[in-house]
Short mmCIF file of C-alpha atoms in Angstrom, two decimals:
data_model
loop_
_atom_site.label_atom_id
_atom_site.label_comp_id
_atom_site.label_asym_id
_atom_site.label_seq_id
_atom_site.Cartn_x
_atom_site.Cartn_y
_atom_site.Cartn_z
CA UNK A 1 0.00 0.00 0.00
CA UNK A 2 1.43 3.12 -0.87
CA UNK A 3 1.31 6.68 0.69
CA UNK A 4 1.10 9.87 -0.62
CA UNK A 5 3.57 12.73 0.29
CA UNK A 6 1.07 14.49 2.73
CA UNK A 7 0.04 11.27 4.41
CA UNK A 8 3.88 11.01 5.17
CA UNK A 9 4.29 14.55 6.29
CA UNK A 10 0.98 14.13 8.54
CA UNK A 11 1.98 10.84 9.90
CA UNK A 12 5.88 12.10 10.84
CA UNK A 13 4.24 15.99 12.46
CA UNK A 14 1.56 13.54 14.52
CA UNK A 15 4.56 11.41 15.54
CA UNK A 16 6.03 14.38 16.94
CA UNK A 17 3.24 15.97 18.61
CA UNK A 18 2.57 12.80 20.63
CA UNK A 19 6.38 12.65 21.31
CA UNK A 20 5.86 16.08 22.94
CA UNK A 21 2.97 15.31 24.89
CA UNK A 22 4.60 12.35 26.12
CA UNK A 23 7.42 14.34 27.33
CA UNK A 24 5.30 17.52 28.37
CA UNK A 25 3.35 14.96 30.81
CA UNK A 26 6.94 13.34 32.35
CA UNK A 27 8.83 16.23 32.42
CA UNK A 28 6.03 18.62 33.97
CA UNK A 29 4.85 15.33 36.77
CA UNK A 30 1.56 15.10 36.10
CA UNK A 31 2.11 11.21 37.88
CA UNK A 32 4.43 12.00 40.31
CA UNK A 33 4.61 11.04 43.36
CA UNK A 34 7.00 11.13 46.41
CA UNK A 35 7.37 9.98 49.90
CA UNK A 36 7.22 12.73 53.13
CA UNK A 37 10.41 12.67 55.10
CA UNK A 38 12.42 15.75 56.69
CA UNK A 39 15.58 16.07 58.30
CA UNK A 40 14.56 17.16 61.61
CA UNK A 41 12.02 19.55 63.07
CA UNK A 42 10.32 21.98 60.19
CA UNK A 43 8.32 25.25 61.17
CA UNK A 44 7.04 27.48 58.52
CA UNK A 45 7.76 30.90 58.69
CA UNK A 46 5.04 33.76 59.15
CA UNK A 47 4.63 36.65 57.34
CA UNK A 48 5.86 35.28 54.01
CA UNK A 49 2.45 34.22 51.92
CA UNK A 50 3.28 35.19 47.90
CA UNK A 51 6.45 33.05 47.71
CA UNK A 52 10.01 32.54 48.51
CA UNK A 53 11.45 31.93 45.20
CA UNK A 54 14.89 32.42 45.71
CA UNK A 55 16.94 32.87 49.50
CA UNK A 56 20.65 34.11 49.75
CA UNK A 57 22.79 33.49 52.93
CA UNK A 58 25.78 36.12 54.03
CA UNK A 59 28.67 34.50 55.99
CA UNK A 60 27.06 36.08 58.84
CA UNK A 61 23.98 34.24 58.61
CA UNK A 62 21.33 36.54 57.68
CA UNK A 63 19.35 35.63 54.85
CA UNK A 64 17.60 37.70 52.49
CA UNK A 65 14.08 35.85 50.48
CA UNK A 66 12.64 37.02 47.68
CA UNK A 67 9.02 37.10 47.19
CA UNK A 68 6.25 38.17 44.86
CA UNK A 69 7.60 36.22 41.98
CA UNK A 70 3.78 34.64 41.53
CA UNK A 71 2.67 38.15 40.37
CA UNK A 72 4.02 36.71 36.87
CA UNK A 73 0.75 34.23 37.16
CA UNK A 74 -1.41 36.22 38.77
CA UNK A 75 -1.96 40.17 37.88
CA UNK A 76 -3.37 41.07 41.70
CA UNK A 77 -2.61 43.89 43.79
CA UNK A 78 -2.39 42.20 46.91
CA UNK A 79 0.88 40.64 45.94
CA UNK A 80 4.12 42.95 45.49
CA UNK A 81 7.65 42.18 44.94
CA UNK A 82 9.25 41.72 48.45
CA UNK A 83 12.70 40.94 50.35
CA UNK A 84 12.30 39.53 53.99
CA UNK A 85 14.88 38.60 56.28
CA UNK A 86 15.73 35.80 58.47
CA UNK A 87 18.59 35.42 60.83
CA UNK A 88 20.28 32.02 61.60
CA UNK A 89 21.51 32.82 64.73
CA UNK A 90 18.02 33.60 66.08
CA UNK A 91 15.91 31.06 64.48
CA UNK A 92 12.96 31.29 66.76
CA UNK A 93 12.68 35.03 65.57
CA UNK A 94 10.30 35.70 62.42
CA UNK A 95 11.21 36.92 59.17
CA UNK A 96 11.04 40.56 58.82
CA UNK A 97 10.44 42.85 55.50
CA UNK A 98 13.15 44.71 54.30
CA UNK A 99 11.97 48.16 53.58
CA UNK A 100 13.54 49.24 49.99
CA UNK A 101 14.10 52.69 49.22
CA UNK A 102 14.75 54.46 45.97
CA UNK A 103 15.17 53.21 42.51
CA UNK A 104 11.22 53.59 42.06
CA UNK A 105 10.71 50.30 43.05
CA UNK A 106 8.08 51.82 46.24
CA UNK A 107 6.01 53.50 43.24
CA UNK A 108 6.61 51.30 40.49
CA UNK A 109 6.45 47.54 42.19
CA UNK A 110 8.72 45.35 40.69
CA UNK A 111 8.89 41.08 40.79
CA UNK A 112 12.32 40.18 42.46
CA UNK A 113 13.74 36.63 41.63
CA UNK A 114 17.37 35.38 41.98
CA UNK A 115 19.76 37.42 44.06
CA UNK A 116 23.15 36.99 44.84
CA UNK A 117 24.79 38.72 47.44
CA UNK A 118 28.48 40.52 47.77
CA UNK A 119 30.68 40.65 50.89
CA UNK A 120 33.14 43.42 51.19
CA UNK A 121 35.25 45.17 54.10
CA UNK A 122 36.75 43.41 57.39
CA UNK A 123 35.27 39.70 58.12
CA UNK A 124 34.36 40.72 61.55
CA UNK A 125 32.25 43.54 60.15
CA UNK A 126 31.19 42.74 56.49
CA UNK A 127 29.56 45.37 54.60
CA UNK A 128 26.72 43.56 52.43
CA UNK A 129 25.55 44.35 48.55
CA UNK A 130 22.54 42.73 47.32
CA UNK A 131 22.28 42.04 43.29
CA UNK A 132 18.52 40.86 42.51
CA UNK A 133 17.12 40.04 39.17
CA UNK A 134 14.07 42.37 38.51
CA UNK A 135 11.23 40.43 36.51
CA UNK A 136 8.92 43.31 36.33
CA UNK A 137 7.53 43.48 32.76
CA UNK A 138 8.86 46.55 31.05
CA UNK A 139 12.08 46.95 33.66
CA UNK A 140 13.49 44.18 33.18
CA UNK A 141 17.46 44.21 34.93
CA UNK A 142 19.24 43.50 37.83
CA UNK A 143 18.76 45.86 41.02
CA UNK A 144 21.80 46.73 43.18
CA UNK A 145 21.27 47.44 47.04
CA UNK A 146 23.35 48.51 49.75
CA UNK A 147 22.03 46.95 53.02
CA UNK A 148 22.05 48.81 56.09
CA UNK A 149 19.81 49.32 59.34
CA UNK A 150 18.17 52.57 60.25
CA UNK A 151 16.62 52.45 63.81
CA UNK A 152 17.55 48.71 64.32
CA UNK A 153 15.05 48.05 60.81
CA UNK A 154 16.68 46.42 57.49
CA UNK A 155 16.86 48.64 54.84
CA UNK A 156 17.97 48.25 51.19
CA UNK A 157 19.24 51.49 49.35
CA UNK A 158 18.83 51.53 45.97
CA UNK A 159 22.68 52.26 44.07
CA UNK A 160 21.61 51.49 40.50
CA UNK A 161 20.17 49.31 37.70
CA UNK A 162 21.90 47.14 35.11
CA UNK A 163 20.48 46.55 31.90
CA UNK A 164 21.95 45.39 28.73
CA UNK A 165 20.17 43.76 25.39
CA UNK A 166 22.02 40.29 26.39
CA UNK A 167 19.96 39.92 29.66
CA UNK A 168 16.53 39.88 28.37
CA UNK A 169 14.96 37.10 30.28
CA UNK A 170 17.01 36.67 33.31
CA UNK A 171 16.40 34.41 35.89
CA UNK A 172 19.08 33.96 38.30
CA UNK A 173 22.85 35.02 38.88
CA UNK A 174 25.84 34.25 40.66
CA UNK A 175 28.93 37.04 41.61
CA UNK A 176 32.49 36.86 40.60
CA UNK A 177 32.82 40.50 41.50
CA UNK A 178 31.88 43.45 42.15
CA UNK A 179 29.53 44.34 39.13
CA UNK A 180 30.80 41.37 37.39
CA UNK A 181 28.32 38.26 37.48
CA UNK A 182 26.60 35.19 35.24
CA UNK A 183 23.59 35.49 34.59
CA UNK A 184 20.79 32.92 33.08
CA UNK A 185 18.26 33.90 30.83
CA UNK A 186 15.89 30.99 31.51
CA UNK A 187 13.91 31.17 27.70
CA UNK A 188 14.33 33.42 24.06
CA UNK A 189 10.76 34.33 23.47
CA UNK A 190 8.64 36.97 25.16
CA UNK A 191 4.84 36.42 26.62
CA UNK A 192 2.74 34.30 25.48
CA UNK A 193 4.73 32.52 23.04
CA UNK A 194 7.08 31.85 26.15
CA UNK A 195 4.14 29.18 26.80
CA UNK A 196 5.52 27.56 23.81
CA UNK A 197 9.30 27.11 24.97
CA UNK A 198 7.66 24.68 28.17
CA UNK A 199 5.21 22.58 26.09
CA UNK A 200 7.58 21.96 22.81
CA UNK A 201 10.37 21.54 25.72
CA UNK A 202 12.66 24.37 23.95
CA UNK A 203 15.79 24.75 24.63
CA UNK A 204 16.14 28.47 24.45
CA UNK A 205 17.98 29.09 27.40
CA UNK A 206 21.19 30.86 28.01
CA UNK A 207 24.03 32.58 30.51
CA UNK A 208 25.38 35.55 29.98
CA UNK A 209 28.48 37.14 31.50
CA UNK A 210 28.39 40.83 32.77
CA UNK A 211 31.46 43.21 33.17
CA UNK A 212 31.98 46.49 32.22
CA UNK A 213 28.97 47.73 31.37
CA UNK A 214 28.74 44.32 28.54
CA UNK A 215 26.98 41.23 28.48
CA UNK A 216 28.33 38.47 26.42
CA UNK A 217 26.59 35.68 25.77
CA UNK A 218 28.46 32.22 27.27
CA UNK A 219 25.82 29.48 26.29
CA UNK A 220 23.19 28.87 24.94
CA UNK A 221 20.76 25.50 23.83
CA UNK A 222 20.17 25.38 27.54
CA UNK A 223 16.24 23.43 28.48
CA UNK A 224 15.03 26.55 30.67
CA UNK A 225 18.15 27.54 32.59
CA UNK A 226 17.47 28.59 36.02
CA UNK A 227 19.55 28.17 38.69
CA UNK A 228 23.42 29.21 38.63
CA UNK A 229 26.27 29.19 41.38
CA UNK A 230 30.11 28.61 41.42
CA UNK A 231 32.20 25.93 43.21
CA UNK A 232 33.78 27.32 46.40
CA UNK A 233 37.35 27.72 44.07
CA UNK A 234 35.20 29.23 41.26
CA UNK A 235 36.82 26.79 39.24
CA UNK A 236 33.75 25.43 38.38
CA UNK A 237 29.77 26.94 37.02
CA UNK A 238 27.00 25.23 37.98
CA UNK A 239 23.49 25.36 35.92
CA UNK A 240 19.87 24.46 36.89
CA UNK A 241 18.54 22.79 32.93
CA UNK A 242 14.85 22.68 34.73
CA UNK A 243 12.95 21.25 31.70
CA UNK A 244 16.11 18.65 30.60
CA UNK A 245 15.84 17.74 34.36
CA UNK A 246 19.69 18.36 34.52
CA UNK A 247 22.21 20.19 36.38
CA UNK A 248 24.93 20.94 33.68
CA UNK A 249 29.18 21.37 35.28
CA UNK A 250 31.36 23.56 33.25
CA UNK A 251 35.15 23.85 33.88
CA UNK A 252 36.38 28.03 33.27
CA UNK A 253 39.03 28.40 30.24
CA UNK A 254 41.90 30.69 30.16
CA UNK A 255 40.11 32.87 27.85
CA UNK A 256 36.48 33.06 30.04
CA UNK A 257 34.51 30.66 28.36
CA UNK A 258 33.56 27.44 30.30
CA UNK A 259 33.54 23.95 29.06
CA UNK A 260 31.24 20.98 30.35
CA UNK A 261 32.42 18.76 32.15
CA UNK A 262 30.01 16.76 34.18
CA UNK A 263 26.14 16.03 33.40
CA UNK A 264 23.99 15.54 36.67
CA UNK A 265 20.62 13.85 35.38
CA UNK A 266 18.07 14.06 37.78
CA UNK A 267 14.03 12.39 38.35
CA UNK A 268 12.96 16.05 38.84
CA UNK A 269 13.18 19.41 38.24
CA UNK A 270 16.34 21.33 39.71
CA UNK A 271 15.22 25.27 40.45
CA UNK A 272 18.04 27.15 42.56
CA UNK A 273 21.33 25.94 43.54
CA UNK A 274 23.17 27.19 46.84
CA UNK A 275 26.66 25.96 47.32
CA UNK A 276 27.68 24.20 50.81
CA UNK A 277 29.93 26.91 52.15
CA UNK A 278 31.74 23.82 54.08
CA UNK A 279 31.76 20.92 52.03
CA UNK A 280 31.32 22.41 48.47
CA UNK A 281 28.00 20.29 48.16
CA UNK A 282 25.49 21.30 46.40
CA UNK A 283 21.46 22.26 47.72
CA UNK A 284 19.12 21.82 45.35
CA UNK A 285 15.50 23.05 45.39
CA UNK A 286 13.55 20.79 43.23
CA UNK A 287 10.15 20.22 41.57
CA UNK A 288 9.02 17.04 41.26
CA UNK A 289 5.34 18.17 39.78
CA UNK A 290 5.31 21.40 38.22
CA UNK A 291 2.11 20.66 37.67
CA UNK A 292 1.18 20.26 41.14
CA UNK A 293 2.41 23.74 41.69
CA UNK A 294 0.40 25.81 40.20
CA UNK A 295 -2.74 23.88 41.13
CA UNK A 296 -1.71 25.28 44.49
CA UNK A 297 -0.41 21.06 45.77
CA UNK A 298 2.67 21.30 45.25
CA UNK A 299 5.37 19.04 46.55
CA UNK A 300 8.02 19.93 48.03
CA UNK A 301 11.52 18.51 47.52
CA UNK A 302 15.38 19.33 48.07
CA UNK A 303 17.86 17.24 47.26
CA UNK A 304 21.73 17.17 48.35
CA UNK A 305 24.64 16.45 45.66
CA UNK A 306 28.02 15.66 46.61
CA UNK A 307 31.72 15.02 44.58
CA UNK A 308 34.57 13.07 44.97
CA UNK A 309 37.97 15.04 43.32
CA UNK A 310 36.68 13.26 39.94
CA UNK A 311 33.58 14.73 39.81
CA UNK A 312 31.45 11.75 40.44
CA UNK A 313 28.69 12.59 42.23
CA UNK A 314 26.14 11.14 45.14
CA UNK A 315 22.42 12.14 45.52
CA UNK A 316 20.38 12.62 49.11
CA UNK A 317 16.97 13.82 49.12
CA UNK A 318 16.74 15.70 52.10
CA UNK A 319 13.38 16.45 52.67
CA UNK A 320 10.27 15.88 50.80
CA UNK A 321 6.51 16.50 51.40
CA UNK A 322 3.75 15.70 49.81
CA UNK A 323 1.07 17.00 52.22
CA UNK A 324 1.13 21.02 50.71
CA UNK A 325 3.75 22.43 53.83
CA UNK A 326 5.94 22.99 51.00
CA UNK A 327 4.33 24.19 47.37
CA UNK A 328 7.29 24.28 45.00
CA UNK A 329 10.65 23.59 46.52
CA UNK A 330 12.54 26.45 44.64
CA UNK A 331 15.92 26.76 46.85
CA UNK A 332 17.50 25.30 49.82
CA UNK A 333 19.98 26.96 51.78
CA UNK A 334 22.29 25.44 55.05
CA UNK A 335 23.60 27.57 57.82
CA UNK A 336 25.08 25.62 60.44
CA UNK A 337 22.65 23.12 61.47
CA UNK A 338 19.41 24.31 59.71
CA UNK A 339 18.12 24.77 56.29
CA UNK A 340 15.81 27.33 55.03
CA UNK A 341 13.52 25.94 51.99
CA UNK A 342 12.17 28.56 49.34
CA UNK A 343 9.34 28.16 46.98
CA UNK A 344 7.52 29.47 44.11
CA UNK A 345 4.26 30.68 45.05
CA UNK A 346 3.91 30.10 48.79
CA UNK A 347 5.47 30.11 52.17
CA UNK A 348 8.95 29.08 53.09
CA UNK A 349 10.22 26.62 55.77
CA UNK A 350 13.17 26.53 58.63
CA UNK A 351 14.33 23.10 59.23
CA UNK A 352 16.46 21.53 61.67
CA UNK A 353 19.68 18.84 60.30
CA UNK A 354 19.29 16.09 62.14
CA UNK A 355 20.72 14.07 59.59
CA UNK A 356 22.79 14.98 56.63
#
C-alpha cells in the first residue's frame, strides 16, 4: 500500500506531537509522586504568603528571600515584589520585610527573583551588597542594594540598575565580582509565546556574563536555565537545565569561556542551587510536579549532591513533602545546622539537620 507525500508529512508531524505530549506529561509530573520525610524539626515561617522563590545566605547568617515572583501568574494587587529577612543565629525570631528605598521600586512595584549577594570590608564587620534580578515586565534588569539598618530596621538602598540587550529574560545570577556576574536567561521568546518554549520543551535558554557595562553571551541550547552558582574555588559553574531535568558542570578556560564537564541527570526538576559553604556540596530546590504547583499542591523537595575530586557525584533527598507544607521547593539553603527551603508561590520553611 502506498502513501502519498502528505500522508507522510501528517503521519511524521503527529509522531512528533505525541512525542511532545509524552514528554510535556513526564517532564512537567503530572504522575508523580513522592514519599514525606524531613531532616529534623520543620516550622514554617510567618509573614511570608506570595512566595520565597529564591533565599541568599551572608557568611554572617542573615538571609535575604525574595518574594512576589507569583505576580508573573497572577496580575493582583495584593501581591508585590518583596525581600524579607531571616537570621540564623536567632531562628525562633520571624522573618522581617526589608523596607527598599529608591530606585522607584516603592512607586513602580517590581517582581524580584534570583539574588546573589556581595561581601566586602573586614570579616568581623562585612559590609553587604545585594544584586537581585528584577522580573517586572517593562524593567526588566538587575537591582543593586546597599544593606544597612536605620533604627535597628533592614533597609535596602537603591545604588543602580543594570540593563543590557544580552539579559533579556534573566532568571538567576551568581557574583564573581563586584559588578561582574553570570547570569541565566531561563527562555528566548517573550509572553505568550514563552508558553511555547515549556510545552515543545525548547531549549532556548542561556548565561550571559556581565562586566563592564557588557553582556556576552556564554551558552546557549540550555532546556530553561534557572539556577546558577560557582564551586567554592570558582573553578567550576554550575546550571539548573529545569525542563532537561539536569544540572549541567562547566570547567572556566583561560580565555572566560567554560567547558562541560560533568552532566547531573536528575528524576525532577532542579530550580536554585546554593553551594555548601563547608563541604562544596550542592542544595538543590527541586520540583518534582510542576504541575502540582500551580494547582496550588505542590510538593516539596530538596535534594543534596556531593563530589569526589573526579567529579562523580552522590544524591540525598533531604526532605520531601507531599502534604502542601511545602508548594514548589525552589531553593534550599544550610547555615550551620538548619536549612531554610524557598518556593515558588507560597510560604517558606526553617528546618532543623538532624541528619545529613
Amino acid at each position: 500500500m502506498a502513501f502519498s507525500f502528505r500522508q507522510v508529512v501528517f503521519g511524521v508531524l503527529l509522531a512528533l506531537l505525541v512525542e511532545r505530549l509524552v514528554r510535556f506529561t513526564f517532564v512537567y509530573g503530572f504522575f508523580s509522586s513522592i514519599y514525606t520525610h524531613y531532616p529534623g524539626t520543620c516550622r514554617m515561617l510567618p509573614g511570608i504568603v506570595h512566595g520565597s522563590e529564591d533565599i541568599v545566605v551572608t557568611s554572617t547568617g542573615l538571609a535575604f528571600i525574595s518574594s512576589g515572583v507569583l505576580q508573573m501568574q497572577e496580575q493582583s494587587p495584593s501581591i508585590a515584589g518583596r525581600i524579607f529577612l531571616f537570621d540564623f543565629s536567632h531562628p525562633d525570631e520571624d522573618p522581617e520585610e526589608v523596607t527598599v528605598e529608591g530606585g522607584g521600586i516603592h512607586d513602580n512595584g517590581w517582581i524580584p527573583v534570583g539574588m546573589d549577594v556581595w561581601e566586602s570590608g573586614p570579616k568581623d564587620k562585612p559590609t553587604f551588597t545585594l544584586y537581585v534580578v528584577n522580573r517586572k515586565e517593562g524593567d526588566v534588569g538587575i537591582e543593586v542594594f546597599d544593606f544597612m539598618r536605620r533604627d535597628k530596621k533592614p533597609i535596602l538602598k537603591h545604588k543602580r540598575k543594570i540593563t543590557h540587550q544580552n539579559i533579556w529574560r534573566p532568571n538567576d545570577l551568581v557574583l564573581v565580582g563586584e559588578d561582574r556576574f553570570y547570569v541565566t536567561n531561563d527562555g528566548y521568546f517573550p509572553k505568550p509565546v514563552d508558553n511555547l518554549e515549556l510545552i515543545l520543551g525548547l531549549k532556548v535558554g542561556s548565561v550571559a556574563y556581565y562586566d563592564a557595562g557588557e553582556a556576552r553571551i556564554m551558552k546557549t541550547g540550555i532546556g530553561l536555565a534557572n539556577g546558577i552558582n560557582l564551586s567554592r574555588d570558582k573553578k567550576l559553574l554550575y546550571v539548573s537545565a529545569a525542563t532537561e531535568r539536569k544540572i549541567y558542570v562547566y570547567k572556566f578556560n583561560a580565555d572566560g569561556s567554560f567547558t562541560e564537564v560533568q552532566v547531573i541527570a536528575l528524576a525532577t526538576m532542579p530550580d536554585n542551587i546554593d553551594v555548601d559553604k563547608d563541604d562544596g556540596s550542592l542544595w538543590v530546590g527541586c520540583h518534582p510536579s510542576i504541575y502540582a504547583v500551580f494547582n496550588r499542591a505542590g510538593f516539596g523537595q530538596v535534594l543534596k549532591i556531593n563530589f569526589d575530586s573526579a567529579l562523580n557525584y552522590t544524591i540525598i533527598e533531604v526532605f520531601a513533602d507531599d502534604t502542601g507544607m511545602i508548594q514548589g521547593s525552589s531553593i534550599a539553603c544550610r547555615h550551620g545546622d538548619a536549612i531554610i527551603i524557598g518556593t515558588v508561590i507560597a510560604k517558606a520553611a526553617y528546618c532543623e539537620l538532624l541528619t545529613n
